[in-house]
Amino acid sequence: MEHDVADERNVIILGSGPAGLTAALYAARANLQPLVLKGIDAGGQLMLTTDVENYPGFPDAILGPELMERMEKQAARFDAELLHQAASRVDLSSRPFAVWSGDEEWRARTLIVATGASARWLGVPGEDRLRGRGVSSCATCDGFFFRGQELVVVGGGDSAVEEATFLTRFATKVTIVHRRGELRASKIMQERAFANEKIEFVWDSTVQEILGNGSVSAARLRNVKTGALTDVAAGGVFVAIGHTPNTELFQGQLEMNQGYIAVREPTTRTSVEGVFAAGDVVDFTYRQAITAAGMGCQGAMDAERFLESTGH
């Protein structure tokens, strides 16, 4: 019986990064009156980014949080309903799908999953204890607090190099620790880092432990080739070793691909008819704001066509 009482929507969108908000914009403009559950980390990973220099249309760069705020306003202008809460459970076994946020319940004729991905942590002693006391995954959120200190950045991809480069604005020295002998980062990012006299590199090494009493004082590094341990003095350790897709809600309900939601290219269709997925929850190749936004647009158009084909 409860199936009748729940609030039924044409489209429910889970997530409010570039994918979710672009989907909301397109669905709203198609007159589908989408409901967006923004999630706990509203705005997604761009909330943890400073200057976004590679989003088309912003020649002078734009701050990540400001870009997300503009996207949200644009979706709201066309009658997308945005709620600052996260879906806690979904049932995709029959249509309309059931979506819960705590005690609240909705029905969705179509569902667009844009739940994104979250930063990975090292899982070493001291990390949990000192998180927020010098251990961070977000240079742009926390860099300011480390003026005049020496810092460590862990990772070898674009985000690690970007974090390190940003941190040189505040730190006296930034040491990039990478488990391999060369970076994975793009050439332009590598060149910037190698040219920056404040950035040093420790190759073929991993962090064994983060040391400190109440705040970070050093990182204990282990050379993967020799096994030798060295302590590098640091007031902060920034972890930039990649991301895990936010798919817990959909385990056992949607087909996955290496932990990401599988879609039927070139569409955003998932293994369940009427459920679409877009952005970093799907994409382990590009992971850019622009590709996420593009997929959000595809997701909304796919959902609209699906609703038309089922007579809504």
Short mmCIF file of C-alpha atoms in Angstrom, two decimals:
data_model
loop_
_atom_site.label_atom_id
_atom_site.label_comp_id
_atom_site.label_asym_id
_atom_site.label_seq_id
_atom_site.Cartn_x
_atom_site.Cartn_y
_atom_site.Cartn_z
CA MET A 1 0.00 0.00 0.00
CA GLU A 2 2.80 2.45 0.87
CA HIS A 3 3.72 2.54 -2.83
CA ASP A 4 0.76 4.85 -3.40
CA VAL A 5 1.48 7.37 -0.67
CA ALA A 6 5.07 8.19 -1.63
CA ASP A 7 5.69 11.33 -3.65
CA GLU A 8 6.21 10.27 -7.30
CA ARG A 9 8.59 12.18 -9.57
CA ASN A 10 9.51 11.99 -13.24
CA VAL A 11 13.21 12.23 -12.48
CA ILE A 12 15.19 11.96 -9.28
CA ILE A 13 18.87 12.89 -9.46
CA LEU A 14 21.32 11.73 -6.82
CA GLY A 15 24.33 14.02 -6.48
CA SER A 16 25.14 17.68 -7.08
CA GLY A 17 28.50 17.85 -8.80
CA PRO A 18 28.80 18.89 -12.46
CA ALA A 19 27.03 15.69 -13.61
CA GLY A 20 24.07 15.96 -11.23
CA LEU A 21 23.54 19.70 -11.70
CA THR A 22 23.85 19.57 -15.50
CA ALA A 23 21.34 16.69 -15.52
CA ALA A 24 19.08 18.82 -13.32
CA LEU A 25 19.40 21.80 -15.67
CA TYR A 26 18.50 19.75 -18.76
CA ALA A 27 15.69 17.84 -17.04
CA ALA A 28 14.23 21.07 -15.65
CA ARG A 29 14.33 22.74 -19.06
CA ALA A 30 12.53 19.70 -20.48
CA ASN A 31 9.77 20.44 -17.98
CA LEU A 32 10.36 17.23 -16.00
CA GLN A 33 10.56 19.05 -12.63
CA PRO A 34 13.49 17.00 -11.34
CA LEU A 35 14.18 16.42 -7.66
CA VAL A 36 17.87 16.57 -6.74
CA LEU A 37 19.14 15.00 -3.54
CA LYS A 38 22.38 16.91 -3.26
CA GLY A 39 24.13 14.43 -0.98
CA ILE A 40 26.38 14.99 2.00
CA ASP A 41 29.27 16.47 0.01
CA ALA A 42 27.09 18.87 -1.97
CA GLY A 43 28.89 20.27 -5.00
CA GLY A 44 31.18 17.26 -5.21
CA GLN A 45 34.93 17.29 -5.62
CA LEU A 46 35.01 20.76 -7.20
CA MET A 47 34.26 22.10 -3.73
CA LEU A 48 37.81 20.98 -2.90
CA THR A 49 39.39 22.73 -5.89
CA THR A 50 40.74 26.26 -6.15
CA ASP A 51 41.33 27.64 -9.61
CA VAL A 52 39.54 25.72 -12.33
CA GLU A 53 41.45 26.79 -15.44
CA ASN A 54 40.16 24.19 -17.86
CA TYR A 55 36.38 24.67 -17.75
CA PRO A 56 35.33 26.20 -21.10
CA GLY A 57 33.91 29.70 -20.92
CA PHE A 58 36.04 30.95 -18.02
CA PRO A 59 39.19 32.41 -19.60
CA ASP A 60 40.45 33.84 -16.31
CA ALA A 61 39.76 30.66 -14.31
CA ILE A 62 37.01 30.28 -11.72
CA LEU A 63 37.06 28.92 -8.19
CA GLY A 64 35.61 25.41 -7.91
CA PRO A 65 33.00 26.31 -5.27
CA GLU A 66 31.92 29.36 -7.27
CA LEU A 67 31.47 27.27 -10.42
CA MET A 68 29.27 24.81 -8.50
CA GLU A 69 27.24 27.62 -6.96
CA ARG A 70 26.55 29.03 -10.44
CA MET A 71 25.53 25.60 -11.76
CA GLU A 72 23.16 25.16 -8.85
CA LYS A 73 21.55 28.58 -9.36
CA GLN A 74 21.13 27.82 -13.06
CA ALA A 75 19.34 24.52 -12.34
CA ALA A 76 17.14 26.15 -9.68
CA ARG A 77 16.16 28.94 -12.08
CA PHE A 78 14.42 26.38 -14.29
CA ASP A 79 12.51 24.70 -11.46
CA ALA A 80 14.76 21.90 -10.35
CA GLU A 81 13.99 21.14 -6.70
CA LEU A 82 17.24 20.78 -4.75
CA LEU A 83 17.29 19.27 -1.27
CA HIS A 84 20.37 19.29 0.92
CA GLN A 85 20.14 15.65 1.92
CA ALA A 86 21.51 12.32 0.79
CA ALA A 87 19.72 9.18 -0.36
CA SER A 88 20.14 6.54 2.33
CA ARG A 89 18.57 3.63 0.42
CA VAL A 90 17.20 2.82 -3.03
CA ASP A 91 15.10 -0.04 -4.34
CA LEU A 92 15.54 -0.54 -8.07
CA SER A 93 13.69 -3.87 -8.29
CA SER A 94 10.54 -2.36 -9.82
CA ARG A 95 9.41 0.90 -11.40
CA PRO A 96 8.72 3.47 -10.15
CA PHE A 97 11.93 3.12 -8.13
CA ALA A 98 11.90 3.82 -4.41
CA VAL A 99 14.33 6.35 -2.94
CA TRP A 100 14.69 7.06 0.77
CA SER A 101 16.48 9.76 2.71
CA GLY A 102 16.12 8.72 6.32
CA ASP A 103 12.33 8.52 6.86
CA GLU A 104 11.41 10.48 3.75
CA GLU A 105 10.42 8.48 0.70
CA TRP A 106 9.95 9.22 -2.98
CA ARG A 107 9.13 7.28 -6.13
CA ALA A 108 11.10 7.89 -9.32
CA ARG A 109 9.92 7.06 -12.84
CA THR A 110 13.56 7.54 -13.81
CA LEU A 111 16.68 7.82 -11.70
CA ILE A 112 19.95 9.54 -12.60
CA VAL A 113 22.88 8.45 -10.43
CA ALA A 114 25.57 11.13 -10.19
CA THR A 115 27.01 10.30 -6.78
CA GLY A 116 30.64 10.88 -7.82
CA ALA A 117 33.74 9.58 -6.09
CA SER A 118 35.58 10.21 -2.81
CA ALA A 119 39.23 10.68 -1.94
CA ARG A 120 41.22 7.58 -0.99
CA TRP A 121 43.29 7.47 2.19
CA LEU A 122 46.58 5.72 2.93
CA GLY A 123 45.36 3.57 5.82
CA VAL A 124 48.62 3.95 7.78
CA PRO A 125 49.20 4.49 11.51
CA GLY A 126 48.70 8.13 12.55
CA GLU A 127 46.52 9.04 9.60
CA ASP A 128 43.13 8.80 11.31
CA ARG A 129 44.44 10.20 14.59
CA LEU A 130 45.92 13.27 12.87
CA ARG A 131 43.26 13.85 10.22
CA GLY A 132 42.31 17.53 10.43
CA ARG A 133 45.44 18.09 12.54
CA GLY A 134 47.82 18.19 9.61
CA VAL A 135 46.56 15.23 7.58
CA SER A 136 44.35 16.37 4.69
CA SER A 137 43.12 15.34 1.25
CA CYS A 138 42.45 18.90 0.18
CA ALA A 139 45.24 21.40 -0.31
CA THR A 140 42.83 24.16 -1.27
CA CYS A 141 40.79 23.73 1.90
CA ASP A 142 43.74 23.55 4.26
CA GLY A 143 46.86 24.93 2.60
CA PHE A 144 46.38 28.34 4.15
CA PHE A 145 46.94 26.91 7.63
CA PHE A 146 50.49 25.80 6.79
CA ARG A 147 52.25 29.10 6.11
CA GLY A 148 56.00 28.84 6.49
CA GLN A 149 55.98 25.09 7.06
CA GLU A 150 57.41 22.10 5.22
CA LEU A 151 54.80 19.75 3.75
CA VAL A 152 54.53 16.30 2.20
CA VAL A 153 52.23 15.37 -0.69
CA VAL A 154 51.64 11.68 -1.42
CA GLY A 155 50.87 10.62 -5.00
CA GLY A 156 52.11 10.92 -8.57
CA GLY A 157 49.14 11.95 -10.70
CA ASP A 158 47.83 15.35 -11.80
CA SER A 159 45.99 15.95 -8.55
CA ALA A 160 49.13 15.28 -6.47
CA VAL A 161 51.20 17.68 -8.57
CA GLU A 162 48.41 20.27 -8.57
CA GLU A 163 48.13 20.05 -4.77
CA ALA A 164 51.90 20.36 -4.37
CA THR A 165 52.11 23.34 -6.72
CA PHE A 166 49.27 25.08 -4.89
CA LEU A 167 50.86 24.41 -1.50
CA THR A 168 54.07 26.20 -2.53
CA ARG A 169 52.07 29.43 -2.13
CA PHE A 170 52.22 28.86 1.62
CA ALA A 171 54.92 26.30 2.40
CA THR A 172 58.67 26.78 2.46
CA LYS A 173 59.16 23.33 0.93
CA VAL A 174 56.87 20.62 -0.48
CA THR A 175 58.09 17.05 -0.86
CA ILE A 176 56.20 14.83 -3.30
CA VAL A 177 56.43 11.18 -2.26
CA HIS A 178 55.70 8.69 -5.05
CA ARG A 179 55.92 4.91 -4.95
CA ARG A 180 57.29 4.76 -8.50
CA GLY A 181 60.33 6.31 -10.19
CA GLU A 182 58.35 8.70 -12.40
CA LEU A 183 55.13 10.70 -12.27
CA ARG A 184 51.86 9.74 -13.93
CA ALA A 185 50.90 13.40 -14.17
CA SER A 186 50.45 15.15 -17.51
CA LYS A 187 53.54 16.72 -19.09
CA ILE A 188 52.50 20.32 -18.43
CA MET A 189 51.93 19.57 -14.72
CA GLN A 190 55.25 17.70 -14.46
CA GLU A 191 57.16 20.57 -16.05
CA ARG A 192 55.57 23.04 -13.63
CA ALA A 193 56.58 20.90 -10.67
CA PHE A 194 60.15 20.24 -11.82
CA ALA A 195 60.60 23.97 -12.47
CA ASN A 196 59.36 24.93 -9.01
CA GLU A 197 62.33 25.29 -6.66
CA LYS A 198 60.15 24.70 -3.60
CA ILE A 199 59.14 21.20 -4.75
CA GLU A 200 61.34 18.18 -4.05
CA PHE A 201 60.74 14.54 -4.96
CA VAL A 202 61.23 11.31 -3.06
CA TRP A 203 60.91 8.45 -5.57
CA ASP A 204 60.17 4.74 -5.07
CA SER A 205 58.82 5.38 -1.59
CA THR A 206 55.64 4.93 0.42
CA VAL A 207 54.45 6.47 3.68
CA GLN A 208 54.70 3.90 6.50
CA GLU A 209 53.43 6.10 9.30
CA ILE A 210 52.49 9.69 10.05
CA LEU A 211 54.17 10.94 13.20
CA GLY A 212 53.10 13.64 15.59
CA ASN A 213 51.65 14.36 18.99
CA GLY A 214 48.43 16.35 18.55
CA SER A 215 49.65 17.62 15.18
CA VAL A 216 51.76 16.23 12.35
CA SER A 217 55.54 16.48 12.86
CA ALA A 218 56.91 14.05 10.25
CA ALA A 219 56.19 11.35 7.71
CA ARG A 220 58.07 8.05 7.99
CA LEU A 221 58.93 6.90 4.47
CA ARG A 222 59.97 3.46 3.29
CA ASN A 223 62.00 2.98 0.13
CA VAL A 224 60.24 0.15 -1.75
CA LYS A 225 63.53 -0.99 -3.34
CA THR A 226 65.87 -0.97 -0.32
CA GLY A 227 63.39 -1.12 2.57
CA ALA A 228 65.23 1.79 4.23
CA LEU A 229 63.15 4.02 6.52
CA THR A 230 63.60 7.79 6.69
CA ASP A 231 61.66 10.47 8.53
CA VAL A 232 60.83 13.64 6.63
CA ALA A 233 59.91 16.57 8.87
CA ALA A 234 56.53 18.02 7.90
CA GLY A 235 53.80 20.11 9.44
CA GLY A 236 51.24 18.52 7.13
CA VAL A 237 50.70 15.46 4.95
CA PHE A 238 48.41 15.81 1.94
CA VAL A 239 47.07 12.56 0.47
CA ALA A 240 46.40 12.59 -3.30
CA ILE A 241 46.28 8.92 -4.32
CA GLY A 242 43.06 8.71 -6.23
CA HIS A 243 39.38 8.13 -5.62
CA THR A 244 36.75 5.50 -4.90
CA PRO A 245 33.35 5.72 -6.64
CA ASN A 246 30.37 6.29 -4.32
CA THR A 247 28.36 3.19 -5.24
CA GLU A 248 27.49 1.58 -1.87
CA LEU A 249 23.76 2.32 -2.37
CA PHE A 250 23.69 0.33 -5.61
CA GLN A 251 25.67 -2.79 -4.69
CA GLY A 252 23.79 -5.86 -5.88
CA GLN A 253 21.27 -3.67 -7.77
CA LEU A 254 23.31 -2.25 -10.66
CA GLU A 255 26.00 -3.92 -12.72
CA MET A 256 29.49 -2.63 -11.87
CA ASN A 257 32.73 -2.33 -13.79
CA GLN A 258 35.87 -2.27 -11.57
CA GLY A 259 33.69 -0.84 -8.80
CA TYR A 260 32.23 1.89 -11.04
CA ILE A 261 28.66 1.73 -12.38
CA ALA A 262 28.62 0.07 -15.80
CA VAL A 263 26.81 1.95 -18.59
CA ARG A 264 25.90 0.90 -22.10
CA GLU A 265 28.07 3.19 -24.21
CA PRO A 266 27.46 5.59 -25.88
CA THR A 267 24.45 6.15 -23.59
CA THR A 268 24.18 6.55 -19.82
CA ARG A 269 21.88 3.53 -19.51
CA THR A 270 22.71 1.12 -16.68
CA SER A 271 21.78 -2.53 -16.28
CA VAL A 272 18.35 -1.47 -14.93
CA GLU A 273 15.91 0.07 -17.41
CA GLY A 274 15.07 3.63 -16.38
CA VAL A 275 18.23 4.09 -14.28
CA PHE A 276 20.98 6.25 -15.77
CA ALA A 277 24.43 7.10 -14.43
CA ALA A 278 26.78 9.98 -15.13
CA GLY A 279 30.06 11.52 -14.00
CA ASP A 280 32.81 10.14 -11.81
CA VAL A 281 30.62 7.32 -10.52
CA VAL A 282 30.93 5.88 -14.06
CA ASP A 283 34.08 7.44 -15.44
CA PHE A 284 37.47 6.08 -14.39
CA THR A 285 39.19 7.37 -17.54
CA TYR A 286 38.75 11.15 -17.74
CA ARG A 287 37.33 12.34 -14.40
CA GLN A 288 37.03 15.99 -15.44
CA ALA A 289 34.37 18.55 -14.57
CA ILE A 290 33.61 19.01 -18.26
CA THR A 291 33.23 15.28 -18.99
CA ALA A 292 31.00 14.88 -15.94
CA ALA A 293 28.83 17.80 -17.07
CA GLY A 294 28.62 16.32 -20.57
CA MET A 295 27.48 12.98 -19.17
CA GLY A 296 24.93 14.75 -16.96
CA CYS A 297 23.43 16.28 -20.11
CA GLN A 298 23.35 12.82 -21.76
CA GLY A 299 21.73 11.32 -18.66
CA ALA A 300 18.92 13.87 -18.66
CA MET A 301 18.31 13.41 -22.40
CA ASP A 302 18.34 9.63 -22.03
CA ALA A 303 15.85 9.88 -19.13
CA GLU A 304 13.61 12.23 -21.11
CA ARG A 305 13.54 9.85 -24.11
CA PHE A 306 12.84 6.93 -21.82
CA LEU A 307 9.89 8.76 -20.24
CA GLU A 308 8.54 9.61 -23.69
CA SER A 309 8.82 5.98 -24.79
CA THR A 310 6.87 4.84 -21.71
CA GLY A 311 4.14 7.41 -22.27
CA HIS A 312 5.00 10.04 -19.64
#
